[in-house]
PDB file of N, CA and C in Angstrom:
ATOM      1  N   UNK A   1      -9.012   0.125  13.044  1.00 46.00           N
ATOM      2  CA  UNK A   1      -7.900  -0.571  13.621  1.00 46.00           C
ATOM      3  C   UNK A   1      -7.576   0.080  14.961  1.00 46.00           C
ATOM      4  N   UNK A   2      -7.242  -0.718  15.935  1.00 53.00           N
ATOM      5  CA  UNK A   2      -6.943  -0.193  17.259  1.00 53.00           C
ATOM      6  C   UNK A   2      -5.648   0.611  17.223  1.00 53.00           C
ATOM      7  N   UNK A   3      -5.295   1.171  18.369  1.00 64.00           N
ATOM      8  CA  UNK A   3      -4.092   1.989  18.451  1.00 64.00           C
ATOM      9  C   UNK A   3      -2.817   1.184  18.262  1.00 64.00           C
ATOM     10  N   UNK A   4      -2.856  -0.087  18.576  1.00 72.00           N
ATOM     11  CA  UNK A   4      -1.664  -0.928  18.450  1.00 72.00           C
ATOM     12  C   UNK A   4      -2.074  -2.315  17.954  1.00 72.00           C
ATOM     13  N   UNK A   5      -1.140  -2.969  17.278  1.00 73.00           N
ATOM     14  CA  UNK A   5      -1.333  -4.336  16.823  1.00 73.00           C
ATOM     15  C   UNK A   5      -0.273  -5.184  17.514  1.00 73.00           C
ATOM     16  N   UNK A   6      -0.690  -6.312  18.053  1.00 72.00           N
ATOM     17  CA  UNK A   6       0.221  -7.188  18.798  1.00 72.00           C
ATOM     18  C   UNK A   6       0.627  -8.384  17.942  1.00 72.00           C
ATOM     19  N   UNK A   7       1.950  -8.657  17.890  1.00 71.00           N
ATOM     20  CA  UNK A   7       2.501  -9.822  17.209  1.00 71.00           C
ATOM     21  C   UNK A   7       3.509 -10.476  18.138  1.00 71.00           C
ATOM     22  N   UNK A   8       3.152 -11.609  18.706  1.00 72.00           N
ATOM     23  CA  UNK A   8       4.068 -12.350  19.579  1.00 72.00           C
ATOM     24  C   UNK A   8       4.750 -11.450  20.606  1.00 72.00           C
ATOM     25  N   UNK A   9       3.977 -10.640  21.291  1.00 75.00           N
ATOM     26  CA  UNK A   9       4.510  -9.773  22.333  1.00 75.00           C
ATOM     27  C   UNK A   9       5.066  -8.457  21.831  1.00 75.00           C
ATOM     28  N   UNK A  10       5.081  -8.247  20.521  1.00 77.00           N
ATOM     29  CA  UNK A  10       5.561  -6.995  19.944  1.00 77.00           C
ATOM     30  C   UNK A  10       4.360  -6.113  19.631  1.00 77.00           C
ATOM     31  N   UNK A  11       4.351  -4.911  20.147  1.00 81.00           N
ATOM     32  CA  UNK A  11       3.268  -3.967  19.906  1.00 81.00           C
ATOM     33  C   UNK A  11       3.710  -2.979  18.833  1.00 81.00           C
ATOM     34  N   UNK A  12       2.911  -2.863  17.759  1.00 83.00           N
ATOM     35  CA  UNK A  12       3.269  -2.012  16.629  1.00 83.00           C
ATOM     36  C   UNK A  12       2.130  -1.035  16.371  1.00 83.00           C
ATOM     37  N   UNK A  13       2.468   0.238  16.225  1.00 85.00           N
ATOM     38  CA  UNK A  13       1.470   1.258  15.902  1.00 85.00           C
ATOM     39  C   UNK A  13       1.056   1.125  14.440  1.00 85.00           C
ATOM     40  N   UNK A  14      -0.220   1.398  14.125  1.00 84.00           N
ATOM     41  CA  UNK A  14      -0.690   1.278  12.743  1.00 84.00           C
ATOM     42  C   UNK A  14       0.097   2.125  11.747  1.00 84.00           C
ATOM     43  N   UNK A  15       0.542   3.320  12.163  1.00 88.00           N
ATOM     44  CA  UNK A  15       1.281   4.149  11.210  1.00 88.00           C
ATOM     45  C   UNK A  15       2.639   3.542  10.859  1.00 88.00           C
ATOM     46  N   UNK A  16       3.196   2.715  11.733  1.00 90.00           N
ATOM     47  CA  UNK A  16       4.442   2.010  11.417  1.00 90.00           C
ATOM     48  C   UNK A  16       4.173   0.973  10.326  1.00 90.00           C
ATOM     49  N   UNK A  17       3.085   0.241  10.458  1.00 91.00           N
ATOM     50  CA  UNK A  17       2.705  -0.745   9.429  1.00 91.00           C
ATOM     51  C   UNK A  17       2.469  -0.050   8.094  1.00 91.00           C
ATOM     52  N   UNK A  18       1.766   1.072   8.128  1.00 92.00           N
ATOM     53  CA  UNK A  18       1.487   1.812   6.898  1.00 92.00           C
ATOM     54  C   UNK A  18       2.768   2.315   6.252  1.00 92.00           C
ATOM     55  N   UNK A  19       3.718   2.750   7.061  1.00 93.00           N
ATOM     56  CA  UNK A  19       4.996   3.228   6.528  1.00 93.00           C
ATOM     57  C   UNK A  19       5.770   2.095   5.865  1.00 93.00           C
ATOM     58  N   UNK A  20       5.796   0.934   6.484  1.00 94.00           N
ATOM     59  CA  UNK A  20       6.473  -0.223   5.890  1.00 94.00           C
ATOM     60  C   UNK A  20       5.859  -0.565   4.535  1.00 94.00           C
ATOM     61  N   UNK A  21       4.536  -0.584   4.475  1.00 95.00           N
ATOM     62  CA  UNK A  21       3.833  -0.903   3.221  1.00 95.00           C
ATOM     63  C   UNK A  21       4.102   0.167   2.171  1.00 95.00           C
ATOM     64  N   UNK A  22       4.046   1.427   2.565  1.00 95.00           N
ATOM     65  CA  UNK A  22       4.257   2.531   1.623  1.00 95.00           C
ATOM     66  C   UNK A  22       5.664   2.480   1.023  1.00 95.00           C
ATOM     67  N   UNK A  23       6.679   2.324   1.865  1.00 96.00           N
ATOM     68  CA  UNK A  23       8.058   2.309   1.376  1.00 96.00           C
ATOM     69  C   UNK A  23       8.312   1.107   0.472  1.00 96.00           C
ATOM     70  N   UNK A  24       7.806  -0.053   0.854  1.00 97.00           N
ATOM     71  CA  UNK A  24       7.977  -1.250   0.019  1.00 97.00           C
ATOM     72  C   UNK A  24       7.326  -1.056  -1.351  1.00 97.00           C
ATOM     73  N   UNK A  25       6.159  -0.443  -1.361  1.00 96.00           N
ATOM     74  CA  UNK A  25       5.445  -0.219  -2.624  1.00 96.00           C
ATOM     75  C   UNK A  25       6.161   0.789  -3.501  1.00 96.00           C
ATOM     76  N   UNK A  26       6.680   1.857  -2.901  1.00 95.00           N
ATOM     77  CA  UNK A  26       7.366   2.904  -3.661  1.00 95.00           C
ATOM     78  C   UNK A  26       8.636   2.399  -4.326  1.00 95.00           C
ATOM     79  N   UNK A  27       9.222   1.338  -3.809  1.00 97.00           N
ATOM     80  CA  UNK A  27      10.470   0.820  -4.360  1.00 97.00           C
ATOM     81  C   UNK A  27      10.269  -0.065  -5.588  1.00 97.00           C
ATOM     82  N   UNK A  28       9.022  -0.356  -5.927  1.00 97.00           N
ATOM     83  CA  UNK A  28       8.735  -1.182  -7.104  1.00 97.00           C
ATOM     84  C   UNK A  28       8.823  -0.315  -8.354  1.00 97.00           C
ATOM     85  N   UNK A  29       9.578  -0.781  -9.344  1.00 96.00           N
ATOM     86  CA  UNK A  29       9.702  -0.056 -10.607  1.00 96.00           C
ATOM     87  C   UNK A  29       8.341   0.022 -11.286  1.00 96.00           C
ATOM     88  N   UNK A  30       7.928   1.213 -11.619  1.00 96.00           N
ATOM     89  CA  UNK A  30       6.627   1.424 -12.253  1.00 96.00           C
ATOM     90  C   UNK A  30       5.628   2.101 -11.329  1.00 96.00           C
ATOM     91  N   UNK A  31       5.926   2.118 -10.028  1.00 95.00           N
ATOM     92  CA  UNK A  31       5.072   2.834  -9.080  1.00 95.00           C
ATOM     93  C   UNK A  31       5.595   4.257  -8.996  1.00 95.00           C
ATOM     94  N   UNK A  32       4.768   5.210  -9.422  1.00 94.00           N
ATOM     95  CA  UNK A  32       5.150   6.611  -9.393  1.00 94.00           C
ATOM     96  C   UNK A  32       4.926   7.195  -8.008  1.00 94.00           C
ATOM     97  N   UNK A  33       3.805   6.821  -7.398  1.00 93.00           N
ATOM     98  CA  UNK A  33       3.470   7.333  -6.065  1.00 93.00           C
ATOM     99  C   UNK A  33       2.527   6.363  -5.386  1.00 93.00           C
ATOM    100  N   UNK A  34       2.589   6.348  -4.069  1.00 93.00           N
ATOM    101  CA  UNK A  34       1.604   5.608  -3.297  1.00 93.00           C
ATOM    102  C   UNK A  34       0.532   6.615  -2.942  1.00 93.00           C
ATOM    103  N   UNK A  35      -0.686   6.310  -3.317  1.00 81.00           N
ATOM    104  CA  UNK A  35      -1.785   7.258  -3.230  1.00 81.00           C
ATOM    105  C   UNK A  35      -2.156   7.649  -4.644  1.00 81.00           C
ATOM    106  N   UNK A  36      -3.338   8.143  -4.813  1.00 61.00           N
ATOM    107  CA  UNK A  36      -3.792   8.532  -6.139  1.00 61.00           C
ATOM    108  C   UNK A  36      -3.069   9.761  -6.642  1.00 61.00           C
ATOM    109  N   UNK A  37      -3.380  10.153  -7.848  1.00 55.00           N
ATOM    110  CA  UNK A  37      -2.777  11.345  -8.409  1.00 55.00           C
ATOM    111  C   UNK A  37      -3.226  12.555  -7.613  1.00 55.00           C
ATOM    112  N   UNK A  38      -2.362  13.532  -7.445  1.00 53.00           N
ATOM    113  CA  UNK A  38      -2.735  14.721  -6.682  1.00 53.00           C
ATOM    114  C   UNK A  38      -3.928  15.425  -7.313  1.00 53.00           C
ATOM    115  N   UNK A  39      -4.801  15.925  -6.469  1.00 51.00           N
ATOM    116  CA  UNK A  39      -5.979  16.644  -6.931  1.00 51.00           C
ATOM    117  C   UNK A  39      -5.684  18.128  -6.821  1.00 51.00           C
ATOM    118  N   UNK A  40      -5.744  18.818  -7.940  1.00 50.00           N
ATOM    119  CA  UNK A  40      -5.441  20.240  -7.936  1.00 50.00           C
ATOM    120  C   UNK A  40      -6.584  21.016  -8.562  1.00 50.00           C
ATOM    121  N   UNK A  41      -6.518  22.299  -8.447  1.00 47.00           N
ATOM    122  CA  UNK A  41      -7.507  23.163  -9.066  1.00 47.00           C
ATOM    123  C   UNK A  41      -8.871  23.058  -8.419  1.00 47.00           C
ATOM    124  N   UNK A  42      -9.892  23.353  -9.222  1.00 50.00           N
ATOM    125  CA  UNK A  42     -11.268  23.374  -8.713  1.00 50.00           C
ATOM    126  C   UNK A  42     -11.727  22.006  -8.235  1.00 50.00           C
ATOM    127  N   UNK A  43     -11.193  20.930  -8.812  1.00 50.00           N
ATOM    128  CA  UNK A  43     -11.606  19.586  -8.408  1.00 50.00           C
ATOM    129  C   UNK A  43     -11.266  19.308  -6.949  1.00 50.00           C
ATOM    130  N   UNK A  44     -10.217  19.961  -6.431  1.00 48.00           N
ATOM    131  CA  UNK A  44      -9.815  19.708  -5.051  1.00 48.00           C
ATOM    132  C   UNK A  44     -10.862  20.182  -4.052  1.00 48.00           C
ATOM    133  N   UNK A  45     -11.722  21.077  -4.458  1.00 50.00           N
ATOM    134  CA  UNK A  45     -12.783  21.563  -3.581  1.00 50.00           C
ATOM    135  C   UNK A  45     -13.846  20.490  -3.386  1.00 50.00           C
ATOM    136  N   UNK A  46     -14.114  19.728  -4.418  1.00 51.00           N
ATOM    137  CA  UNK A  46     -15.219  18.783  -4.415  1.00 51.00           C
ATOM    138  C   UNK A  46     -14.822  17.349  -4.127  1.00 51.00           C
ATOM    139  N   UNK A  47     -13.577  17.021  -4.327  1.00 50.00           N
ATOM    140  CA  UNK A  47     -13.142  15.640  -4.186  1.00 50.00           C
ATOM    141  C   UNK A  47     -11.987  15.557  -3.196  1.00 50.00           C
ATOM    142  N   UNK A  48     -12.155  14.757  -2.170  1.00 50.00           N
ATOM    143  CA  UNK A  48     -11.071  14.588  -1.208  1.00 50.00           C
ATOM    144  C   UNK A  48     -10.174  13.443  -1.645  1.00 50.00           C
ATOM    145  N   UNK A  49      -8.941  13.542  -1.259  1.00 55.00           N
ATOM    146  CA  UNK A  49      -7.994  12.478  -1.583  1.00 55.00           C
ATOM    147  C   UNK A  49      -8.223  11.317  -0.634  1.00 55.00           C
ATOM    148  N   UNK A  50      -8.291  10.124  -1.176  1.00 63.00           N
ATOM    149  CA  UNK A  50      -8.528   8.932  -0.373  1.00 63.00           C
ATOM    150  C   UNK A  50      -7.270   8.466   0.322  1.00 63.00           C
ATOM    151  N   UNK A  51      -7.359   7.349   1.010  1.00 72.00           N
ATOM    152  CA  UNK A  51      -6.193   6.822   1.729  1.00 72.00           C
ATOM    153  C   UNK A  51      -5.146   6.304   0.752  1.00 72.00           C
ATOM    154  N   UNK A  52      -3.903   6.266   1.188  1.00 87.00           N
ATOM    155  CA  UNK A  52      -2.856   5.694   0.346  1.00 87.00           C
ATOM    156  C   UNK A  52      -2.548   4.262   0.768  1.00 87.00           C
ATOM    157  N   UNK A  53      -2.710   3.968   2.056  1.00 90.00           N
ATOM    158  CA  UNK A  53      -2.481   2.625   2.587  1.00 90.00           C
ATOM    159  C   UNK A  53      -3.484   2.373   3.699  1.00 90.00           C
ATOM    160  N   UNK A  54      -4.064   1.191   3.696  1.00 88.00           N
ATOM    161  CA  UNK A  54      -4.934   0.767   4.795  1.00 88.00           C
ATOM    162  C   UNK A  54      -4.441  -0.600   5.273  1.00 88.00           C
ATOM    163  N   UNK A  55      -4.252  -0.727   6.581  1.00 84.00           N
ATOM    164  CA  UNK A  55      -3.800  -1.989   7.163  1.00 84.00           C
ATOM    165  C   UNK A  55      -4.734  -2.325   8.316  1.00 84.00           C
ATOM    166  N   UNK A  56      -5.224  -3.555   8.327  1.00 80.00           N
ATOM    167  CA  UNK A  56      -6.075  -3.997   9.432  1.00 80.00           C
ATOM    168  C   UNK A  56      -5.708  -5.424   9.800  1.00 80.00           C
ATOM    169  N   UNK A  57      -5.948  -5.749  11.060  1.00 76.00           N
ATOM    170  CA  UNK A  57      -5.633  -7.093  11.550  1.00 76.00           C
ATOM    171  C   UNK A  57      -6.656  -8.082  11.019  1.00 76.00           C
ATOM    172  N   UNK A  58      -6.182  -9.247  10.676  1.00 71.00           N
ATOM    173  CA  UNK A  58      -7.046 -10.339  10.220  1.00 71.00           C
ATOM    174  C   UNK A  58      -6.696 -11.578  11.029  1.00 71.00           C
ATOM    175  N   UNK A  59      -7.607 -12.501  11.128  1.00 62.00           N
ATOM    176  CA  UNK A  59      -7.340 -13.785  11.785  1.00 62.00           C
ATOM    177  C   UNK A  59      -6.786 -13.634  13.196  1.00 62.00           C
ATOM    178  N   UNK A  60      -7.438 -12.849  14.012  1.00 61.00           N
ATOM    179  CA  UNK A  60      -7.049 -12.697  15.422  1.00 61.00           C
ATOM    180  C   UNK A  60      -5.606 -12.228  15.586  1.00 61.00           C
ATOM    181  N   UNK A  61      -5.161 -11.309  14.719  1.00 58.00           N
ATOM    182  CA  UNK A  61      -3.827 -10.749  14.859  1.00 58.00           C
ATOM    183  C   UNK A  61      -2.710 -11.588  14.288  1.00 58.00           C
ATOM    184  N   UNK A  62      -3.019 -12.722  13.687  1.00 70.00           N
ATOM    185  CA  UNK A  62      -1.976 -13.570  13.116  1.00 70.00           C
ATOM    186  C   UNK A  62      -1.537 -13.104  11.731  1.00 70.00           C
ATOM    187  N   UNK A  63      -2.381 -12.358  11.041  1.00 83.00           N
ATOM    188  CA  UNK A  63      -2.064 -11.880   9.699  1.00 83.00           C
ATOM    189  C   UNK A  63      -2.720 -10.523   9.505  1.00 83.00           C
ATOM    190  N   UNK A  64      -2.380  -9.880   8.410  1.00 89.00           N
ATOM    191  CA  UNK A  64      -2.901  -8.548   8.121  1.00 89.00           C
ATOM    192  C   UNK A  64      -3.656  -8.529   6.803  1.00 89.00           C
ATOM    193  N   UNK A  65      -4.608  -7.636   6.719  1.00 91.00           N
ATOM    194  CA  UNK A  65      -5.247  -7.285   5.452  1.00 91.00           C
ATOM    195  C   UNK A  65      -4.677  -5.934   5.057  1.00 91.00           C
ATOM    196  N   UNK A  66      -4.171  -5.839   3.829  1.00 93.00           N
ATOM    197  CA  UNK A  66      -3.509  -4.630   3.370  1.00 93.00           C
ATOM    198  C   UNK A  66      -4.166  -4.158   2.079  1.00 93.00           C
ATOM    199  N   UNK A  67      -4.370  -2.845   1.985  1.00 94.00           N
ATOM    200  CA  UNK A  67      -4.822  -2.219   0.744  1.00 94.00           C
ATOM    201  C   UNK A  67      -3.844  -1.094   0.423  1.00 94.00           C
ATOM    202  N   UNK A  68      -3.333  -1.091  -0.805  1.00 96.00           N
ATOM    203  CA  UNK A  68      -2.380  -0.075  -1.248  1.00 96.00           C
ATOM    204  C   UNK A  68      -2.964   0.600  -2.480  1.00 96.00           C
ATOM    205  N   UNK A  69      -2.985   1.924  -2.473  1.00 95.00           N
ATOM    206  CA  UNK A  69      -3.503   2.716  -3.583  1.00 95.00           C
ATOM    207  C   UNK A  69      -2.321   3.400  -4.251  1.00 95.00           C
ATOM    208  N   UNK A  70      -2.112   3.103  -5.547  1.00 95.00           N
ATOM    209  CA  UNK A  70      -0.910   3.609  -6.215  1.00 95.00           C
ATOM    210  C   UNK A  70      -1.255   4.374  -7.489  1.00 95.00           C
ATOM    211  N   UNK A  71      -0.271   5.165  -7.910  1.00 94.00           N
ATOM    212  CA  UNK A  71      -0.260   5.765  -9.237  1.00 94.00           C
ATOM    213  C   UNK A  71       0.840   5.047 -10.006  1.00 94.00           C
ATOM    214  N   UNK A  72       0.492   4.540 -11.181  1.00 95.00           N
ATOM    215  CA  UNK A  72       1.427   3.756 -11.982  1.00 95.00           C
ATOM    216  C   UNK A  72       1.961   4.568 -13.152  1.00 95.00           C
ATOM    217  N   UNK A  73       3.158   4.207 -13.592  1.00 95.00           N
ATOM    218  CA  UNK A  73       3.724   4.830 -14.777  1.00 95.00           C
ATOM    219  C   UNK A  73       3.022   4.256 -16.009  1.00 95.00           C
ATOM    220  N   UNK A  74       2.604   5.123 -16.909  1.00 95.00           N
ATOM    221  CA  UNK A  74       1.930   4.708 -18.134  1.00 95.00           C
ATOM    222  C   UNK A  74       2.850   3.814 -18.954  1.00 95.00           C
ATOM    223  N   UNK A  75       2.297   2.742 -19.485  1.00 94.00           N
ATOM    224  CA  UNK A  75       3.045   1.819 -20.316  1.00 94.00           C
ATOM    225  C   UNK A  75       3.429   0.537 -19.602  1.00 94.00           C
ATOM    226  N   UNK A  76       3.242   0.506 -18.293  1.00 94.00           N
ATOM    227  CA  UNK A  76       3.546  -0.700 -17.518  1.00 94.00           C
ATOM    228  C   UNK A  76       2.408  -1.701 -17.679  1.00 94.00           C
ATOM    229  N   UNK A  77       2.725  -2.989 -17.641  1.00 97.00           N
ATOM    230  CA  UNK A  77       1.688  -4.006 -17.613  1.00 97.00           C
ATOM    231  C   UNK A  77       1.139  -4.030 -16.187  1.00 97.00           C
ATOM    232  N   UNK A  78      -0.089  -3.574 -16.025  1.00 96.00           N
ATOM    233  CA  UNK A  78      -0.636  -3.317 -14.700  1.00 96.00           C
ATOM    234  C   UNK A  78      -0.793  -4.575 -13.856  1.00 96.00           C
ATOM    235  N   UNK A  79      -1.117  -5.693 -14.468  1.00 97.00           N
ATOM    236  CA  UNK A  79      -1.248  -6.927 -13.675  1.00 97.00           C
ATOM    237  C   UNK A  79       0.098  -7.341 -13.083  1.00 97.00           C
ATOM    238  N   UNK A  80       1.159  -7.208 -13.887  1.00 97.00           N
ATOM    239  CA  UNK A  80       2.500  -7.524 -13.384  1.00 97.00           C
ATOM    240  C   UNK A  80       2.917  -6.544 -12.290  1.00 97.00           C
ATOM    241  N   UNK A  81       2.586  -5.283 -12.476  1.00 97.00           N
ATOM    242  CA  UNK A  81       2.925  -4.270 -11.484  1.00 97.00           C
ATOM    243  C   UNK A  81       2.228  -4.566 -10.156  1.00 97.00           C
ATOM    244  N   UNK A  82       0.961  -4.912 -10.220  1.00 97.00           N
ATOM    245  CA  UNK A  82       0.223  -5.261  -9.007  1.00 97.00           C
ATOM    246  C   UNK A  82       0.840  -6.442  -8.284  1.00 97.00           C
ATOM    247  N   UNK A  83       1.253  -7.456  -9.028  1.00 98.00           N
ATOM    248  CA  UNK A  83       1.883  -8.628  -8.422  1.00 98.00           C
ATOM    249  C   UNK A  83       3.225  -8.264  -7.781  1.00 98.00           C
ATOM    250  N   UNK A  84       3.987  -7.373  -8.425  1.00 98.00           N
ATOM    251  CA  UNK A  84       5.269  -6.954  -7.863  1.00 98.00           C
ATOM    252  C   UNK A  84       5.069  -6.168  -6.566  1.00 98.00           C
ATOM    253  N   UNK A  85       4.045  -5.331  -6.521  1.00 97.00           N
ATOM    254  CA  UNK A  85       3.748  -4.587  -5.296  1.00 97.00           C
ATOM    255  C   UNK A  85       3.346  -5.562  -4.187  1.00 97.00           C
ATOM    256  N   UNK A  86       2.507  -6.529  -4.514  1.00 97.00           N
ATOM    257  CA  UNK A  86       2.098  -7.522  -3.523  1.00 97.00           C
ATOM    258  C   UNK A  86       3.308  -8.262  -2.960  1.00 97.00           C
ATOM    259  N   UNK A  87       4.207  -8.674  -3.829  1.00 98.00           N
ATOM    260  CA  UNK A  87       5.404  -9.402  -3.394  1.00 98.00           C
ATOM    261  C   UNK A  87       6.294  -8.520  -2.528  1.00 98.00           C
ATOM    262  N   UNK A  88       6.483  -7.266  -2.917  1.00 97.00           N
ATOM    263  CA  UNK A  88       7.329  -6.353  -2.145  1.00 97.00           C
ATOM    264  C   UNK A  88       6.760  -6.115  -0.749  1.00 97.00           C
ATOM    265  N   UNK A  89       5.449  -5.940  -0.662  1.00 96.00           N
ATOM    266  CA  UNK A  89       4.806  -5.719   0.633  1.00 96.00           C
ATOM    267  C   UNK A  89       4.908  -6.974   1.496  1.00 96.00           C
ATOM    268  N   UNK A  90       4.645  -8.130   0.914  1.00 96.00           N
ATOM    269  CA  UNK A  90       4.730  -9.394   1.652  1.00 96.00           C
ATOM    270  C   UNK A  90       6.147  -9.618   2.186  1.00 96.00           C
ATOM    271  N   UNK A  91       7.145  -9.364   1.345  1.00 97.00           N
ATOM    272  CA  UNK A  91       8.540  -9.517   1.767  1.00 97.00           C
ATOM    273  C   UNK A  91       8.901  -8.541   2.883  1.00 97.00           C
ATOM    274  N   UNK A  92       8.462  -7.302   2.771  1.00 96.00           N
ATOM    275  CA  UNK A  92       8.785  -6.291   3.786  1.00 96.00           C
ATOM    276  C   UNK A  92       8.146  -6.625   5.127  1.00 96.00           C
ATOM    277  N   UNK A  93       6.894  -7.016   5.111  1.00 93.00           N
ATOM    278  CA  UNK A  93       6.220  -7.371   6.360  1.00 93.00           C
ATOM    279  C   UNK A  93       6.864  -8.599   6.995  1.00 93.00           C
ATOM    280  N   UNK A  94       7.245  -9.548   6.177  1.00 92.00           N
ATOM    281  CA  UNK A  94       7.876 -10.760   6.692  1.00 92.00           C
ATOM    282  C   UNK A  94       9.257 -10.507   7.254  1.00 92.00           C
ATOM    283  N   UNK A  95      10.055  -9.717   6.546  1.00 94.00           N
ATOM    284  CA  UNK A  95      11.431  -9.490   6.992  1.00 94.00           C
ATOM    285  C   UNK A  95      11.523  -8.515   8.158  1.00 94.00           C
ATOM    286  N   UNK A  96      10.622  -7.554   8.236  1.00 92.00           N
ATOM    287  CA  UNK A  96      10.724  -6.544   9.288  1.00 92.00           C
ATOM    288  C   UNK A  96       9.912  -6.862  10.537  1.00 92.00           C
ATOM    289  N   UNK A  97       8.809  -7.603  10.358  1.00 88.00           N
ATOM    290  CA  UNK A  97       7.957  -7.900  11.506  1.00 88.00           C
ATOM    291  C   UNK A  97       7.731  -9.386  11.730  1.00 88.00           C
ATOM    292  N   UNK A  98       8.049 -10.191  10.739  1.00 87.00           N
ATOM    293  CA  UNK A  98       7.802 -11.623  10.869  1.00 87.00           C
ATOM    294  C   UNK A  98       6.326 -11.975  10.801  1.00 87.00           C
ATOM    295  N   UNK A  99       5.537 -11.147  10.123  1.00 87.00           N
ATOM    296  CA  UNK A  99       4.103 -11.413   9.989  1.00 87.00           C
ATOM    297  C   UNK A  99       3.757 -11.623   8.520  1.00 87.00           C
ATOM    298  N   UNK A 100       2.621 -12.238   8.304  1.00 87.00           N
ATOM    299  CA  UNK A 100       2.133 -12.474   6.954  1.00 87.00           C
ATOM    300  C   UNK A 100       0.932 -11.593   6.678  1.00 87.00           C
ATOM    301  N   UNK A 101       0.620 -11.466   5.434  1.00 89.00           N
ATOM    302  CA  UNK A 101      -0.577 -10.746   5.034  1.00 89.00           C
ATOM    303  C   UNK A 101      -1.566 -11.753   4.465  1.00 89.00           C
ATOM    304  N   UNK A 102      -2.778 -11.743   4.982  1.00 90.00           N
ATOM    305  CA  UNK A 102      -3.814 -12.626   4.462  1.00 90.00           C
ATOM    306  C   UNK A 102      -4.244 -12.154   3.079  1.00 90.00           C
ATOM    307  N   UNK A 103      -4.343 -10.848   2.914  1.00 94.00           N
ATOM    308  CA  UNK A 103      -4.735 -10.239   1.640  1.00 94.00           C
ATOM    309  C   UNK A 103      -3.908  -8.985   1.421  1.00 94.00           C
ATOM    310  N   UNK A 104      -3.429  -8.804   0.199  1.00 95.00           N
ATOM    311  CA  UNK A 104      -2.783  -7.561  -0.202  1.00 95.00           C
ATOM    312  C   UNK A 104      -3.474  -7.119  -1.483  1.00 95.00           C
ATOM    313  N   UNK A 105      -4.323  -6.112  -1.350  1.00 96.00           N
ATOM    314  CA  UNK A 105      -5.063  -5.589  -2.497  1.00 96.00           C
ATOM    315  C   UNK A 105      -4.361  -4.341  -3.013  1.00 96.00           C
ATOM    316  N   UNK A 106      -4.117  -4.295  -4.320  1.00 96.00           N
ATOM    317  CA  UNK A 106      -3.464  -3.159  -4.950  1.00 96.00           C
ATOM    318  C   UNK A 106      -4.490  -2.477  -5.844  1.00 96.00           C
ATOM    319  N   UNK A 107      -4.707  -1.193  -5.581  1.00 95.00           N
ATOM    320  CA  UNK A 107      -5.656  -0.399  -6.355  1.00 95.00           C
ATOM    321  C   UNK A 107      -4.881   0.642  -7.148  1.00 95.00           C
ATOM    322  N   UNK A 108      -5.006   0.589  -8.462  1.00 94.00           N
ATOM    323  CA  UNK A 108      -4.328   1.566  -9.319  1.00 94.00           C
ATOM    324  C   UNK A 108      -5.311   2.701  -9.559  1.00 94.00           C
ATOM    325  N   UNK A 109      -5.002   3.840  -8.940  1.00 92.00           N
ATOM    326  CA  UNK A 109      -5.920   4.975  -8.966  1.00 92.00           C
ATOM    327  C   UNK A 109      -5.581   5.992 -10.048  1.00 92.00           C
ATOM    328  N   UNK A 110      -4.396   5.884 -10.620  1.00 92.00           N
ATOM    329  CA  UNK A 110      -4.030   6.866 -11.641  1.00 92.00           C
ATOM    330  C   UNK A 110      -2.846   6.386 -12.440  1.00 92.00           C
ATOM    331  N   UNK A 111      -2.653   7.049 -13.580  1.00 93.00           N
ATOM    332  CA  UNK A 111      -1.510   6.781 -14.445  1.00 93.00           C
ATOM    333  C   UNK A 111      -0.730   8.071 -14.613  1.00 93.00           C
ATOM    334  N   UNK A 112       0.586   7.965 -14.602  1.00 92.00           N
ATOM    335  CA  UNK A 112       1.458   9.122 -14.822  1.00 92.00           C
ATOM    336  C   UNK A 112       2.070   8.987 -16.193  1.00 92.00           C
ATOM    337  N   UNK A 113       1.855   9.980 -17.026  1.00 90.00           N
ATOM    338  CA  UNK A 113       2.429  10.002 -18.365  1.00 90.00           C
ATOM    339  C   UNK A 113       3.777  10.699 -18.313  1.00 90.00           C
ATOM    340  N   UNK A 114       4.713  10.259 -19.119  1.00 81.00           N
ATOM    341  CA  UNK A 114       6.029  10.890 -19.146  1.00 81.00           C
ATOM    342  C   UNK A 114       5.939  12.227 -19.858  1.00 81.00           C
ATOM    343  N   UNK A 115       6.823  13.133 -19.458  1.00 65.00           N
ATOM    344  CA  UNK A 115       6.906  14.434 -20.112  1.00 65.00           C
ATOM    345  C   UNK A 115       5.916  15.369 -19.576  1.00 65.00           C
TER     346      UNK A 115
END
């Protein structure tokens, strides 16, 4: 993605888009964290943590492709959780920037158990 994304004369930095997506996703009940589960111990030497949010322009800047990587609370119906995250991201992008998302992909990378 380039350094800036243009929407009707408004220039937005990619990290601003990622922040909007991250905050919208974190506000959904059942999302423990945006990004996979933290990697600790010896595994952290061999495995790098992947991205938590990816945003790229689609359709000549008229819409966005979004990928969100989350950790979900154990016991949630994951399909419903994914749909709620998609709706929250779509609403946030629409209300804050007036743009649509062509695709919002939600990847559940981990589960958080209570206790």
